[in-house]
Amino acid sequence: MFLNTAEVEVEGSTIYHKTEYRERRSHYAFYHVNAKIDGFDTDRDTFLGAFNGFDAPKSVYENQSGNTLASGWYPIASHRIELTLLPNEEKELIFNLGYIENEQDKKFDSPNVINKDKAHALIERYNTSEKCEKALLELDVYWDRLLSVYTVNTGDEKLDRMVNIWNPYQCMVTFNMSRSASYYESGIGRGMGFRDSNQDLLGFVHQIPERARERILDIASTQFEDGSAYHQYQPLTKRGNNEIGSGFHDDPLWLILGTIAYIKETGDFAILDEQVPFDNDTNHTDTLLGHLNRSYAHVTNNLGPHGLPLIGRADWNDCLNLNCFSTEPDESFQTYGTAEGKVAESVMIAGMFVFIGNQFADLYRALGDEARADEIRKQTAAMTEAVNAHAWDGEWFLRAYDAFGAKIGSKECEEGKIFIESNGFCVMAGIGKEDGRAAKALASVETYLECKYGIVLNYPPYSGYHTELGEISSYPPGYKENAGIFCHNNPWIMIAETVLGHGNRAGALYRKIAPSYLEDISEIHRTEPYVYSQMIAGRDAKNAGEAKNSWLTGTAAWNYYAVSQYILGIRPEFEGLRIEPCIPEDIRNFTVERRYKNTLYKITVERTGEKSICVKGGTAAGNIVTSDREVCEVTVTM
Amino acid sequence: MFLNTAEVEVEGSTIYHKTEYRERRSHYAFYHVNAKIDGFDTDRDTFLGAFNGFDAPKSVYENQSGNTLASGWYPIASHRIELTLLPNEEKELIFNLGYIENEQDKKFDSPNVINKDKAHALIERYNTSEKCEKALLELDVYWDRLLSVYTVNTGDEKLDRMVNIWNPYQCMVTFNMSRSASYYESGIGRGMGFRDSNQDLLGFVHQIPERARERILDIASTQFEDGSAYHQYQPLTKRGNNEIGSGFHDDPLWLILGTIAYIKETGDFAILDEQVPFDNDTNHTDTLLGHLNRSYAHVTNNLGPHGLPLIGRADWNDCLNLNCFSTEPDESFQTYGTAEGKVAESVMIAGMFVFIGNQFADLYRALGDEARADEIRKQTAAMTEAVNAHAWDGEWFLRAYDAFGAKIGSKECEEGKIFIESNGFCVMAGIGKEDGRAAKALASVETYLECKYGIVLNYPPYSGYHTELGEISSYPPGYKENAGIFCHNNPWIMIAETVLGHGNRAGALYRKIAPSYLEDISEIHRTEPYVYSQMIAGRDAKNAGEAKNSWLTGTAAWNYYAVSQYILGIRPEFEGLRIEPCIPEDIRNFTVERRYKNTLYKITVERTGEKSICVKGGTAAGNIVTSDREVCEVTVTM
């Protein structure tokens, strides 16, 4: 937008910003104060003064206003009100910044005078302290309701603060915004990630399930008939992003995970029967369940020489570009090169396939289709076999095979000997749980990848650029995907530790990156001490421990999912609410209140040294509780 | 570029900024000082401090440095040098900011240590005051040589300063940068305009003709076989911009004007025989002269119901979008809608066709092809007839016919009764010079369009949006194309006034917008008092006289062309150098030194009341002078 078109109106104590409204736009903004004003400015240059910066506006410093009407350039909104306060006197002013959309035929009252009816109504709604307090109270109630779906009291104030307030709050923000409005990475316009948005559901689905349902159908509607998917889509048009296209071979699986999380929370199996288009073309549709089967089949239809999933352009690690081979600056590692490589395989997708596939089999069992469930289990078993045969490196799981069939994430490699993602997902999937490989893998993660500030992505970092690896090797050691600490994938190891029953390890890893525990090192960590960041600089970085890109998607959801469902262990299943804590020893007892379906579960967990479960107002099958009452009290000892 | 990759090296007193050099880039920057340093910073956060802005870096205020090595984020370069100065003592330091490109196989001295050979050589080249003074002297000589091609001494210091220094300097900047790096309008990446770059030649061609030659061939190479042209092209790839495409029906004609300006300056008719591709496809080529004929034919092949040129997406006025009909915000007026409209016609293109066509005929005459010259003259005569029959409104020339055949720029219109562009170009073309219409048109421009700060584009401005007019009606009255003062098209009226012999009017209009004359109203004008701006807010704007978008393309070239060739009247022709001043009365005498082809013309113009021309060292044919000497002295009286 060229600011050459800036226009404003001022009426009483209200400033109207109506840039471009005279032509094709039908919205404007207003800024009101509920007091008589002694002056105003809407022209930025006058407000700031020719030689003053934003930190020292001339109008403020000289206590004057120009009563300017911005025209053509740089509109702002500023009220000047002269207040005299007696000792101890208080005065209250309400400033109201609002946004109005009008219908096309109701845009103007008279030529170029905007229709202010809706603005007047909105101002009226909040023009006294009483009205504002009431509205703020309503907002409190709204958030209390959202946040009361899951509340914990462990006695660890930092843990409770994250689980009860900030982590679910960040989950909602990332659910709403995803990356489509991220300044950090690439400005606006990046769109919602297929992969990201599905993962965001994990941390959001219990808050407003109806919106999660809509999101799942939106995402699935961008899928192709062969199960592949646009990597990104635009939230307003809900259409796939052609510039980046498809070819990220982990994408399809995340749709299964997101949908299952939704059904486990709500019991809404009916969503699976919804007819959902392919590539937004309503002439070509299938049920959502059909979409999930295509997602699943996309993996088995794209296996490589070792029976492991082909990686395509990349898997979750967008910077591991094994079919790219870029040599020119400014080529995008994500779109340069091909997704068609028939050699490069991802062990992470293999782990995902088993982790998500087992849940997919459970879904079919819950639907009563044991035959299809068995079929799926056979495929996850075959994938487990392929991993054991070709992706075990002796002390940990490989990360990938490159386009020449060479190992990535192996002791044979000079750099990048071990990676976090494949070890997280394989152990989460239970691979090697029985034969000790899982425990070995996690021990190797601890030995080689863990540092003071979390788990780095790979070890050792790549010291130079490799065309056959792509963007991962373009970063300085310790940053981003080259041995940075991703807050997004650290929870995979936390969950993996709970799969092996390692509560202390899971808790220790959780506390390493949870923002509330980093308040004391804010001078190192530097981002908000209540928000997860995308990345913390790893031990090989000069400024190890310095975080960047707070608020970004995926991260909040996975941490919330790990702590609420696996560490605290209150986990929705198709059959009911599983209660299976795996907590560090310093947490002796805790209580959780969980609204699940139509029941409020009041759960008490106590360490007594004996395992028991006692349910009042419901029934337990193993550690899975169900109830048809309003309140169900559960006491678990461990 | 993500700054996540920032990397630096420091060696002695030199800071090397090598972000992304480790991967696919082969260039780096350095910042050196020729003194031992007492500290440095390369990490912005440390340099500024956590709570300080750019106006108050902590390092400066606290006289300290952190000796930081930026890693991962935000690199800067800062040296700290402790200086003790005795009374009246002087010390000199040389700071050298440089850019180095290395060959692929010579990027590194050792792993991740960059090859600094070229940087060392560059530092060595400027590391003493003597060397720097010598280099600055060489720069002086370079600019003196460039600027000495045309120098004037009128006694009007402001006029001389613009013509001798600032206007040609701005011409070179716009020739180099065009809009491809303009922050003002749309950031980087807009590309070079086909139309703009041709016009830029008018003001640059005499400075470095070889570069003008290259530019002409580059531009012509983006043309299509039917004579149409990409509206923009990228200066690095030299390829047309698909996003905006073609369909601007004035574009082709500008190529003829630019090429003719080059030949008139250099006499290099051989450029016309160069084989030039279409759409950069070297399998499809024609001579440059063939390209010009296709340009010319593109107009005659696209005539509308009145025999006037169809406008397509727009003509020079990108905002007069007569085939667009956009109703949604965010649609581009330039690419939404069609270029195919068979009704909407442009009187401006008609005037251009005659103005440029007459010169095109002269070119053929100069080539000895009188038959083709006559053919062209018949076509310009036919166009003149069409203008007289259908584009004369009684007191001025119409601007256009819209897609419904309705007049634009007519006394019959409620708003937009008269426009600058068509009146400028028709009179420049000599249309109505004999029958008094030209004089009437210019008088109407003065009456209706001229104001204190220049000539506005149209009168009255459009008060509301009209889908059938497009972007022009989207701007607030007085801004941009809706009755703003375009410094780009004001010279068309100056030249038109000289065509009618109105030296006072031409001079008055020149002085209204020439930046040197606006120094005294800098508080109103606000842009640099030595640089033309794209636009000055018109009389209908709230801040009338406020300029915006200085440096932008086209403007400088046309003003320079008008003042140097038409007002001062030293004008290259195919046959030699025309001397035909048309100056305001307050300039009594002036001298010009003009290097033209291989001769330095020393020209004296004196007002004696009698017309005469006296040539020493050359010959005159009418007022056209030629010479084969190194120096030729010309005295003209008037």
CSV table of N, CA, C and O in Angstrom, one decimal, chain A residues 495-565:
chain,number,residue,atom,x,y,z
A,495,ILE,N,9.1,-36.9,25.6
A,495,ILE,CA,8.1,-37.9,25.5
A,495,ILE,C,8.8,-39.3,25.4
A,495,ILE,O,8.3,-40.3,26.0
A,496,ALA,N,9.8,-39.4,24.6
A,496,ALA,CA,10.6,-40.7,24.5
A,496,ALA,C,11.0,-41.1,25.8
A,496,ALA,O,10.9,-42.3,26.2
A,497,GLU,N,11.5,-40.2,26.7
A,497,GLU,CA,12.0,-40.6,28.0
A,497,GLU,C,10.8,-41.2,28.8
A,497,GLU,O,11.0,-42.1,29.6
A,498,THR,N,9.6,-40.6,28.7
A,498,THR,CA,8.5,-41.1,29.4
A,498,THR,C,8.1,-42.5,28.9
A,498,THR,O,7.6,-43.3,29.6
A,499,VAL,N,8.3,-42.7,27.6
A,499,VAL,CA,7.9,-44.0,27.0
A,499,VAL,C,8.8,-45.1,27.7
A,499,VAL,O,8.4,-46.2,27.9
A,500,LEU,N,10.0,-44.7,28.1
A,500,LEU,CA,10.9,-45.6,28.9
A,500,LEU,C,10.7,-45.5,30.4
A,500,LEU,O,11.5,-46.1,31.1
A,501,GLY,N,9.8,-44.6,30.8
A,501,GLY,CA,9.6,-44.5,32.2
A,501,GLY,C,10.6,-43.6,33.0
A,501,GLY,O,10.7,-43.7,34.2
A,502,HIS,N,11.3,-42.8,32.2
A,502,HIS,CA,12.4,-42.0,32.8
A,502,HIS,C,11.8,-40.6,33.2
A,502,HIS,O,12.0,-39.6,32.6
A,503,GLY,N,11.1,-40.6,34.4
A,503,GLY,CA,10.5,-39.3,34.8
A,503,GLY,C,11.5,-38.2,35.1
A,503,GLY,O,11.3,-37.1,34.8
A,504,ASN,N,12.6,-38.6,35.7
A,504,ASN,CA,13.6,-37.6,36.1
A,504,ASN,C,14.2,-36.9,34.8
A,504,ASN,O,14.4,-35.7,34.8
A,505,ARG,N,14.5,-37.8,33.9
A,505,ARG,CA,15.1,-37.3,32.6
A,505,ARG,C,14.1,-36.4,31.9
A,505,ARG,O,14.4,-35.3,31.4
A,506,ALA,N,12.8,-36.8,31.8
A,506,ALA,CA,11.8,-36.1,31.1
A,506,ALA,C,11.6,-34.7,31.8
A,506,ALA,O,11.6,-33.7,31.1
A,507,GLY,N,11.6,-34.7,33.1
A,507,GLY,CA,11.4,-33.5,33.9
A,507,GLY,C,12.6,-32.5,33.7
A,507,GLY,O,12.5,-31.3,33.5
A,508,ALA,N,13.8,-33.1,33.7
A,508,ALA,CA,15.0,-32.3,33.6
A,508,ALA,C,15.1,-31.6,32.2
A,508,ALA,O,15.4,-30.4,32.1
A,509,LEU,N,14.7,-32.4,31.2
A,509,LEU,CA,14.7,-31.8,29.8
A,509,LEU,C,13.6,-30.7,29.7
A,509,LEU,O,13.8,-29.7,29.1
A,510,TYR,N,12.5,-31.0,30.3
A,510,TYR,CA,11.4,-30.0,30.3
A,510,TYR,C,11.9,-28.7,30.9
A,510,TYR,O,11.7,-27.6,30.3
A,511,ARG,N,12.5,-28.8,32.0
A,511,ARG,CA,12.9,-27.6,32.7
A,511,ARG,C,14.0,-26.8,32.1
A,511,ARG,O,14.2,-25.6,32.3
A,512,LYS,N,14.8,-27.5,31.2
A,512,LYS,CA,15.9,-26.9,30.5
A,512,LYS,C,15.4,-25.8,29.6
A,512,LYS,O,16.1,-24.8,29.4
A,513,ILE,N,14.3,-26.0,29.0
A,513,ILE,CA,13.8,-25.1,27.9
A,513,ILE,C,12.5,-24.3,28.3
A,513,ILE,O,12.2,-23.4,27.6
A,514,ALA,N,11.9,-24.8,29.3
A,514,ALA,CA,10.6,-24.1,29.7
A,514,ALA,C,10.9,-22.6,30.1
A,514,ALA,O,11.8,-22.4,31.0
A,515,PRO,N,10.3,-21.7,29.5
A,515,PRO,CA,10.7,-20.3,29.7
A,515,PRO,C,10.7,-19.8,31.2
A,515,PRO,O,11.5,-19.0,31.6
A,516,SER,N,9.7,-20.3,32.0
A,516,SER,CA,9.6,-19.8,33.4
A,516,SER,C,10.9,-20.2,34.1
A,516,SER,O,11.3,-19.4,35.0
A,517,TYR,N,11.5,-21.3,33.8
A,517,TYR,CA,12.8,-21.6,34.5
A,517,TYR,C,14.0,-20.8,34.0
A,517,TYR,O,15.1,-20.9,34.5
A,518,LEU,N,13.8,-20.1,32.9
A,518,LEU,CA,14.9,-19.3,32.3
A,518,LEU,C,14.9,-17.8,32.7
A,518,LEU,O,15.7,-17.1,32.3
A,519,GLU,N,13.9,-17.5,33.6
A,519,GLU,CA,13.9,-16.1,34.1
A,519,GLU,C,15.2,-15.6,34.7
A,519,GLU,O,15.6,-14.5,34.4
A,520,ASP,N,15.8,-16.5,35.4
A,520,ASP,CA,17.1,-16.2,36.1
A,520,ASP,C,18.2,-15.9,35.1
A,520,ASP,O,19.2,-15.4,35.5
A,521,ILE,N,18.1,-16.4,33.9
A,521,ILE,CA,19.2,-16.2,32.9
A,521,ILE,C,18.7,-15.4,31.7
A,521,ILE,O,19.1,-15.6,30.6
A,522,SER,N,17.8,-14.5,32.1
A,522,SER,CA,17.2,-13.6,31.0
A,522,SER,C,18.3,-12.9,30.2
A,522,SER,O,18.2,-12.6,29.0
A,523,GLU,N,19.4,-12.5,30.9
A,523,GLU,CA,20.5,-11.8,30.2
A,523,GLU,C,21.2,-12.7,29.2
A,523,GLU,O,21.8,-12.2,28.2
A,524,ILE,N,21.0,-14.0,29.3
A,524,ILE,CA,21.5,-14.9,28.3
A,524,ILE,C,20.4,-15.3,27.3
A,524,ILE,O,20.6,-15.2,26.1
A,525,HIS,N,19.3,-15.7,27.9
A,525,HIS,CA,18.2,-16.2,27.1
A,525,HIS,C,17.5,-15.2,26.2
A,525,HIS,O,17.2,-15.4,25.0
A,526,ARG,N,17.3,-14.0,26.8
A,526,ARG,CA,16.9,-12.8,26.1
A,526,ARG,C,15.5,-12.7,25.5
A,526,ARG,O,15.1,-11.6,25.2
A,527,THR,N,14.8,-13.8,25.3
A,527,THR,CA,13.4,-13.6,24.8
A,527,THR,C,12.5,-13.7,26.0
A,527,THR,O,13.0,-13.9,27.2
A,528,GLU,N,11.2,-13.4,25.8
A,528,GLU,CA,10.2,-13.3,26.9
A,528,GLU,C,10.3,-14.6,27.8
A,528,GLU,O,10.2,-15.7,27.3
A,529,PRO,N,10.4,-14.4,29.1
A,529,PRO,CA,10.5,-15.5,30.0
A,529,PRO,C,9.2,-16.3,30.2
A,529,PRO,O,9.0,-16.9,31.3
A,530,TYR,N,8.3,-16.1,29.3
A,530,TYR,CA,7.0,-16.9,29.4
A,530,TYR,C,6.6,-17.4,28.1
A,530,TYR,O,5.5,-17.9,27.9
A,531,VAL,N,7.4,-17.3,27.1
A,531,VAL,CA,7.1,-17.7,25.7
A,531,VAL,C,8.2,-18.6,25.2
A,531,VAL,O,9.4,-18.3,25.3
A,532,TYR,N,7.8,-19.7,24.6
A,532,TYR,CA,8.8,-20.6,23.9
A,532,TYR,C,9.4,-19.9,22.7
A,532,TYR,O,8.6,-19.2,22.0
A,533,SER,N,10.7,-20.0,22.5
A,533,SER,CA,11.3,-19.5,21.2
A,533,SER,C,11.5,-20.7,20.3
A,533,SER,O,11.5,-21.8,20.7
A,534,GLN,N,11.6,-20.3,19.0
A,534,GLN,CA,11.9,-21.4,18.0
A,534,GLN,C,13.2,-22.1,18.4
A,534,GLN,O,13.3,-23.3,18.4
A,535,MET,N,14.2,-21.3,18.7
A,535,MET,CA,15.5,-21.8,18.8
A,535,MET,C,16.3,-21.1,19.9
A,535,MET,O,16.2,-20.0,20.1
A,536,ILE,N,17.2,-21.9,20.5
A,536,ILE,CA,18.2,-21.4,21.5
A,536,ILE,C,19.5,-21.7,20.9
A,536,ILE,O,19.7,-22.9,20.4
A,537,ALA,N,20.4,-20.8,20.8
A,537,ALA,CA,21.7,-21.0,20.2
A,537,ALA,C,22.4,-22.2,21.0
A,537,ALA,O,22.4,-22.2,22.2
A,538,GLY,N,23.0,-23.1,20.3
A,538,GLY,CA,23.5,-24.3,20.9
A,538,GLY,C,24.9,-24.1,21.4
A,538,GLY,O,25.5,-23.0,21.3
A,539,ARG,N,25.5,-25.1,22.0
A,539,ARG,CA,26.8,-25.0,22.7
A,539,ARG,C,27.9,-24.6,21.7
A,539,ARG,O,28.9,-24.1,22.2
A,540,ASP,N,27.8,-24.9,20.5
A,540,ASP,CA,28.9,-24.5,19.5
A,540,ASP,C,28.8,-23.0,19.1
A,540,ASP,O,29.7,-22.5,18.4
A,541,ALA,N,27.7,-22.4,19.4
A,541,ALA,CA,27.5,-21.0,19.1
A,541,ALA,C,28.3,-20.1,20.0
A,541,ALA,O,28.5,-20.5,21.2
A,542,LYS,N,28.6,-18.9,19.5
A,542,LYS,CA,29.3,-18.0,20.4
A,542,LYS,C,28.4,-17.6,21.5
A,542,LYS,O,28.9,-17.5,22.7
A,543,ASN,N,27.2,-17.3,21.2
A,543,ASN,CA,26.3,-16.8,22.3
A,543,ASN,C,25.3,-18.0,22.7
A,543,ASN,O,24.1,-17.9,22.6
A,544,ALA,N,25.9,-19.1,23.1
A,544,ALA,CA,25.1,-20.2,23.5
A,544,ALA,C,24.1,-19.8,24.6
A,544,ALA,O,24.4,-19.1,25.5
A,545,GLY,N,22.9,-20.3,24.4
A,545,GLY,CA,21.8,-20.0,25.3
A,545,GLY,C,20.9,-18.8,24.9
A,545,GLY,O,19.9,-18.6,25.6
A,546,GLU,N,21.3,-18.1,23.9
A,546,GLU,CA,20.6,-17.0,23.4
A,546,GLU,C,19.4,-17.5,22.5
A,546,GLU,O,19.7,-18.1,21.5
A,547,ALA,N,18.2,-17.1,22.9
A,547,ALA,CA,17.1,-17.6,22.1
A,547,ALA,C,16.6,-16.6,21.1
A,547,ALA,O,17.0,-15.5,21.1
A,548,LYS,N,15.9,-17.2,20.0
A,548,LYS,CA,15.4,-16.3,19.0
A,548,LYS,C,14.1,-16.8,18.5
A,548,LYS,O,13.8,-18.0,18.6
A,549,ASN,N,13.3,-15.9,17.9
A,549,ASN,CA,12.1,-16.2,17.2
A,549,ASN,C,11.1,-16.8,18.2
A,549,ASN,O,10.6,-17.9,18.1
A,550,SER,N,10.8,-16.0,19.3
A,550,SER,CA,9.7,-16.5,20.2
A,550,SER,C,8.4,-16.4,19.5
A,550,SER,O,8.2,-15.8,18.4
A,551,TRP,N,7.4,-17.2,20.0
A,551,TRP,CA,6.0,-17.2,19.6
A,551,TRP,C,5.9,-18.2,18.4
A,551,TRP,O,4.7,-18.6,18.1
A,552,LEU,N,6.9,-18.6,17.7
A,552,LEU,CA,6.7,-19.3,16.4
A,552,LEU,C,6.0,-20.7,16.7
A,552,LEU,O,6.1,-21.2,17.8
A,553,THR,N,5.4,-21.1,15.7
A,553,THR,CA,4.5,-22.2,15.7
A,553,THR,C,5.1,-23.6,16.1
A,553,THR,O,6.3,-23.7,16.0
A,554,GLY,N,4.3,-24.5,16.4
A,554,GLY,CA,4.8,-25.9,16.7
A,554,GLY,C,5.4,-26.1,18.0
A,554,GLY,O,5.0,-27.0,18.8
A,555,THR,N,6.3,-25.2,18.4
A,555,THR,CA,7.1,-25.3,19.6
A,555,THR,C,6.2,-25.4,20.9
A,555,THR,O,6.3,-26.3,21.7
A,556,ALA,N,5.3,-24.4,21.0
A,556,ALA,CA,4.4,-24.4,22.2
A,556,ALA,C,3.6,-25.7,22.3
A,556,ALA,O,3.4,-26.2,23.3
A,557,ALA,N,3.0,-26.1,21.1
A,557,ALA,CA,2.1,-27.2,21.1
A,557,ALA,C,2.8,-28.5,21.6
A,557,ALA,O,2.3,-29.2,22.5
A,558,TRP,N,4.0,-28.7,21.1
A,558,TRP,CA,4.7,-29.9,21.5
A,558,TRP,C,5.1,-29.9,22.9
A,558,TRP,O,5.1,-30.9,23.6
A,559,ASN,N,5.6,-28.8,23.5
A,559,ASN,CA,5.9,-28.7,24.9
A,559,ASN,C,4.7,-28.9,25.8
A,559,ASN,O,4.8,-29.6,26.8
A,560,TYR,N,3.6,-28.3,25.4
A,560,TYR,CA,2.4,-28.5,26.1
A,560,TYR,C,1.9,-30.0,26.1
A,560,TYR,O,1.5,-30.5,27.1
A,561,TYR,N,2.0,-30.5,24.9
A,561,TYR,CA,1.6,-31.9,24.7
A,561,TYR,C,2.5,-32.9,25.6
A,561,TYR,O,2.0,-33.7,26.3
A,562,ALA,N,3.8,-32.6,25.6
A,562,ALA,CA,4.7,-33.4,26.4
A,562,ALA,C,4.4,-33.3,27.9
A,562,ALA,O,4.3,-34.3,28.6
A,563,VAL,N,4.3,-32.1,28.4
A,563,VAL,CA,4.2,-31.9,29.8
A,563,VAL,C,2.8,-32.3,30.3
A,563,VAL,O,2.7,-33.0,31.3
A,564,SER,N,1.8,-32.0,29.6
A,564,SER,CA,0.4,-32.2,30.1
A,564,SER,C,0.0,-33.7,29.9
A,564,SER,O,-0.6,-34.3,30.8
A,565,GLN,N,0.4,-34.3,28.7
A,565,GLN,CA,-0.1,-35.6,28.4
A,565,GLN,C,0.9,-36.7,28.8
A,565,GLN,O,0.5,-37.9,29.0
